[in-house]
Tab-separated table of C-alpha atoms and ligand atoms in Angstrom:
chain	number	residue	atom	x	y	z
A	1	UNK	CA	159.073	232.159	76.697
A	2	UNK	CA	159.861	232.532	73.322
A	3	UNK	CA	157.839	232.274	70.339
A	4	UNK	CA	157.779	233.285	66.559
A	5	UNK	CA	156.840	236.501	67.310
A	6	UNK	CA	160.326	237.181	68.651
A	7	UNK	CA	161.954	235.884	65.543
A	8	UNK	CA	163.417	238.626	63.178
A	9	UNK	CA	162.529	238.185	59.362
A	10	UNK	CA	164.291	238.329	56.148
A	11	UNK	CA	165.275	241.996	55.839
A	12	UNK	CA	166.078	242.601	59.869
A	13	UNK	CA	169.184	244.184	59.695
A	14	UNK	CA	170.440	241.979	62.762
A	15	UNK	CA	170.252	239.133	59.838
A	16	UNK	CA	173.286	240.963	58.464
A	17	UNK	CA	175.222	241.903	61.559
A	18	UNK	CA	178.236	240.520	62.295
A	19	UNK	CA	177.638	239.748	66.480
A	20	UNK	CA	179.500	241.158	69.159
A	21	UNK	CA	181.568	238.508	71.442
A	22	UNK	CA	180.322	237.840	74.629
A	23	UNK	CA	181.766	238.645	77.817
A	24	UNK	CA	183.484	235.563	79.282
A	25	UNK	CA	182.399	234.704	82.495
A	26	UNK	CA	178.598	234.919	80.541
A	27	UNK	CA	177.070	236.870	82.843
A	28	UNK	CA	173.563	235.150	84.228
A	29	UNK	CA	171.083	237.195	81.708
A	30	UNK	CA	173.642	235.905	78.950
A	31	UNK	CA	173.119	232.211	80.268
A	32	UNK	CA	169.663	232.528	81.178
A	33	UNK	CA	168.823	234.048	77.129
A	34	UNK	CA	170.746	231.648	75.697
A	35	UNK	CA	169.027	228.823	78.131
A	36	UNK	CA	165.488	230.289	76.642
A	37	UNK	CA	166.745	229.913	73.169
A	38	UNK	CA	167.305	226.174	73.831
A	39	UNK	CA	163.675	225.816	75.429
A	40	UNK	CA	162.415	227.205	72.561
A	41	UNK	CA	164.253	224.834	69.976
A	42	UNK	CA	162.713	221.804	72.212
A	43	UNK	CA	159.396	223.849	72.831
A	44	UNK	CA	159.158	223.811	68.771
A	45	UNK	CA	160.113	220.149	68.526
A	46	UNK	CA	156.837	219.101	70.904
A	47	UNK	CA	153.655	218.643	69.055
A	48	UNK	CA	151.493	219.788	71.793
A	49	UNK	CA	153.890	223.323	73.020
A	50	UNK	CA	154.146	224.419	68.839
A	51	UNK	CA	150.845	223.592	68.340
A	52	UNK	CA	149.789	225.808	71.185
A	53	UNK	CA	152.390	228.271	70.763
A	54	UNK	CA	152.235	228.283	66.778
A	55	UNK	CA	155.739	227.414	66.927
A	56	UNK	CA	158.066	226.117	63.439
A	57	UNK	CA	159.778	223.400	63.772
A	58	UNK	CA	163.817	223.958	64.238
A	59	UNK	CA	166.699	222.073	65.214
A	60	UNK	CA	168.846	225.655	65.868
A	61	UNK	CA	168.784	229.580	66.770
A	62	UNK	CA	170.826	232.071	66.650
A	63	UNK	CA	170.793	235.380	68.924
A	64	UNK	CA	170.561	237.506	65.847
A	65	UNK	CA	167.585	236.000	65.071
A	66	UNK	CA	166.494	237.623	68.298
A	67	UNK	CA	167.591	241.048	67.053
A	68	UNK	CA	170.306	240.585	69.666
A	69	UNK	CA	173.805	241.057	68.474
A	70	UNK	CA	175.737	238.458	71.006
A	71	UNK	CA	177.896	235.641	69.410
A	72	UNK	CA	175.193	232.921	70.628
A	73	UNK	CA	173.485	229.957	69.311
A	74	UNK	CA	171.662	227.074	70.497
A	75	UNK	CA	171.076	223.789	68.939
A	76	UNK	CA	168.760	220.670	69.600
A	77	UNK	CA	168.622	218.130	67.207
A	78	UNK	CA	169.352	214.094	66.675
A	79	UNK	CA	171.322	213.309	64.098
A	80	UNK	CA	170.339	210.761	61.067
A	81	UNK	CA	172.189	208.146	63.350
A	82	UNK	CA	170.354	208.976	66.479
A	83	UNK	CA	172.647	210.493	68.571
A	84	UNK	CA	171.209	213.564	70.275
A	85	UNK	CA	173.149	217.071	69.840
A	86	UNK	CA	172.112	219.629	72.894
A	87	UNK	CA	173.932	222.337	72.837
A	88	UNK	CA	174.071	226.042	73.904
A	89	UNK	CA	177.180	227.424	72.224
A	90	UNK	CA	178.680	230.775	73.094
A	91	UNK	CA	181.776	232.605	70.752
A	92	UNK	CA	181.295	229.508	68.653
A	93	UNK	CA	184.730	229.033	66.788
A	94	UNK	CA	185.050	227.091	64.003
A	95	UNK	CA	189.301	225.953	64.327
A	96	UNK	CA	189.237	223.118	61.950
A	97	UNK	CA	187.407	221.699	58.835
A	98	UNK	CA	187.678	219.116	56.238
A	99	UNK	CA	187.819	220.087	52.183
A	100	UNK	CA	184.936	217.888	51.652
A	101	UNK	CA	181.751	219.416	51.816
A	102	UNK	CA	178.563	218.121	52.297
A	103	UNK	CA	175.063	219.467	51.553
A	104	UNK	CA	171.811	218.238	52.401
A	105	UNK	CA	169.429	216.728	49.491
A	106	UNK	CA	166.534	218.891	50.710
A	107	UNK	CA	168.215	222.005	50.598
A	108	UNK	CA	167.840	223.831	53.886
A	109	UNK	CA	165.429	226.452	55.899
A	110	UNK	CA	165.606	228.819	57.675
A	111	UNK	CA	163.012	230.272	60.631
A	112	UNK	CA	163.997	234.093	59.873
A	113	UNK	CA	163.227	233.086	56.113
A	114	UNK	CA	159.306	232.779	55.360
A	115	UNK	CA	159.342	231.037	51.884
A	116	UNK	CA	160.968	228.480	50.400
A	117	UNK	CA	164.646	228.887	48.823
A	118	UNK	CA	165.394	225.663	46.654
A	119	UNK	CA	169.037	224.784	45.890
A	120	UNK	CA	172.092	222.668	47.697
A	121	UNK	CA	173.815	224.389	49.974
A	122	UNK	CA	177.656	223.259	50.193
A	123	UNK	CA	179.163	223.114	53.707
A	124	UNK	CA	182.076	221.481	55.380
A	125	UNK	CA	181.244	217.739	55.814
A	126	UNK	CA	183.660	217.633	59.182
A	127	UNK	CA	184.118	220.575	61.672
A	128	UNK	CA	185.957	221.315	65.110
A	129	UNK	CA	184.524	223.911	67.159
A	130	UNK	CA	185.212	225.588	70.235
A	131	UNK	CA	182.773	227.545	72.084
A	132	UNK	CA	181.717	228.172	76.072
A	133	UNK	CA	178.954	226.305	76.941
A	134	UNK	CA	175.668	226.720	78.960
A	135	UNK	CA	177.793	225.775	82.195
A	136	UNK	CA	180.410	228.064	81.448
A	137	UNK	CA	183.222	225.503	80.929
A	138	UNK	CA	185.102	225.528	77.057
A	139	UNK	CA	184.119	222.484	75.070
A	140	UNK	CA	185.451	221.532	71.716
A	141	UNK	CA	182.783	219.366	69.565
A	142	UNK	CA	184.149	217.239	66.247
A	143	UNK	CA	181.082	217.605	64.163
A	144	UNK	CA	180.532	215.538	60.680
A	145	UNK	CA	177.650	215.485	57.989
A	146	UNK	CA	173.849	216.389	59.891
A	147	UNK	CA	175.118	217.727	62.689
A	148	UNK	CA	178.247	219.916	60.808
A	149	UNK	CA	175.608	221.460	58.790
A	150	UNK	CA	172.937	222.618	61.146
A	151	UNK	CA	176.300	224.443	63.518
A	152	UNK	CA	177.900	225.968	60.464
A	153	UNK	CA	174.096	227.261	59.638
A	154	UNK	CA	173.788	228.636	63.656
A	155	UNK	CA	177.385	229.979	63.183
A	156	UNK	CA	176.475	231.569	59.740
A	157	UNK	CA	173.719	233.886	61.325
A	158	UNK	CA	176.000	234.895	63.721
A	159	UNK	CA	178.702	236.385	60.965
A	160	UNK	CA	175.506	237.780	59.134
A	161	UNK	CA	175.270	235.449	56.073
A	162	UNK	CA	171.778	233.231	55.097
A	163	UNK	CA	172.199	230.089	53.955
A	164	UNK	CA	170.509	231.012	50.262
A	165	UNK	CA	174.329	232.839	50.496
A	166	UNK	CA	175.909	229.744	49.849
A	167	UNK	CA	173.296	228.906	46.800
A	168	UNK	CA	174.763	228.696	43.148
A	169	UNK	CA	172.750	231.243	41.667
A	170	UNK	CA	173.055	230.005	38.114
A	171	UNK	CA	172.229	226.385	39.027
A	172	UNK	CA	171.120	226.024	42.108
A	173	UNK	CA	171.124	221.758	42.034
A	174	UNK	CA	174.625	222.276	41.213
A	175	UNK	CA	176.845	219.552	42.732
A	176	UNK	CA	180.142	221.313	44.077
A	177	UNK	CA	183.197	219.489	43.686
A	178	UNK	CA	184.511	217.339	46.527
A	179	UNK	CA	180.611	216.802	48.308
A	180	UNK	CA	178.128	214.563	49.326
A	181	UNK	CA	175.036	214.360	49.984
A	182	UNK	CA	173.204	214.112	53.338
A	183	UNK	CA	169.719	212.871	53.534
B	201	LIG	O1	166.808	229.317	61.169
B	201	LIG	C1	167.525	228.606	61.888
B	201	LIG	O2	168.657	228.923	62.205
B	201	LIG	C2	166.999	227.274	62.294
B	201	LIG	C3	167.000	226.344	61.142
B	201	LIG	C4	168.307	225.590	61.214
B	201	LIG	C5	168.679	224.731	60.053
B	201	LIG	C6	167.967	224.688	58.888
B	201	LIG	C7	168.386	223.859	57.845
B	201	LIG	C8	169.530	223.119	57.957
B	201	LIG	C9	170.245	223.178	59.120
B	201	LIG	C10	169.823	223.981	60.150
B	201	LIG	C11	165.700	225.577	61.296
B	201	LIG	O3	165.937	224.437	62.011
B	201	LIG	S1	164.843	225.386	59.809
B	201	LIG	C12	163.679	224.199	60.032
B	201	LIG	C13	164.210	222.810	60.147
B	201	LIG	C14	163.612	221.947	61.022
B	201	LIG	C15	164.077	220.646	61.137
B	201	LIG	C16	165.134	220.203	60.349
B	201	LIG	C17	165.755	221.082	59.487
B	201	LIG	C18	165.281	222.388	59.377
B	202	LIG	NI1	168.458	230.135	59.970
């Protein structure tokens, strides 16, 4: 099982690694690992489990995050509509994206990140992705607002770049041109 204690912290080099692609079949330790990263994004999400397990709350995780350098993330989340994202994603390709960005009001988190990083953090309000998924099969998801953001995070740890990246330094509350807010 997974818990924090297998979560790599700010200053990991794996946090800065660009990952390695994964073999395609994914072989069954690749599924199974990147099965376990999805329990653990529902195991965090269930008062009882992270209370037990001491678990933060998340809606994604990245391999790296694991201090294992394999293009894989997994994400578990509902969106502020209610539709349910479940999703283990592997070689995650972003093909597509609008020019509008989007950024959430709250500014984001992160679980390899212990302290809190204030600012917007501008990302494409509409994305197309391919990856593999759990079963092995290609799937292509159109992503928008909620949903576009917490991927592109997932797919930003696996190219190595934090979401405080993507912070205007010299005003963080800056709004960028051409985005909205979410939240
Ligand atoms: O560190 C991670 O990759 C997991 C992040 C993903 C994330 C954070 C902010 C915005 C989009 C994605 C964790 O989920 S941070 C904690 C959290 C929990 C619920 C909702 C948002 C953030
Ligand atoms: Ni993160």
């Amino acid at each position: 099982m997974i818990t924090m204690d297998d979560i790599v912290r700010e200053g990991h080099p794996s946090l800065r690694e660009k990952a390695e692609e994964v073999p395609i079949p994914p072989s069954d330790e690749d599924r199974q690992l990147l099965n376990d990263m999805l329990t653990f994004i529902k195991n965090s999400q269930d008062e009882k489990i992270a209370d037990e397990y001491h678990l933060r709350p998340g809606v994604g995780l990245a391999a790296t995050q694991l201090g294992i350098n394999k293009r894989m993330c997994a994400v578990h989340f509902e969106d502020l509509k209610g539709k349910m994202y479940s999703y283990g994603l592997i070689n995650p390709k972003i093909v597509s994206h609008s020019v509008e960005q989007a950024y959430l009001s709250a500014g984001e988190g992160c679980l390899s990140v212990d302290r809190d990083v204030e600012g917007y953090v501008p990302r494409n309000a509409r994305i197309t992705v391919k990856a593999i998924g759990l079963d092995g099969k290609e799937l292509k998801l159109r992503l928008r607002d909620y949903a576009a953001i917490v991927v592109q995070h997932e797919i930003d740890h696996l190219n190595g770049v934090m979401f405080y990246d993507h912070i205007n330094q010299s005003n963080p509350f800056a709004i960028p041109d051409h985005s909205k807010p979410i939240g």
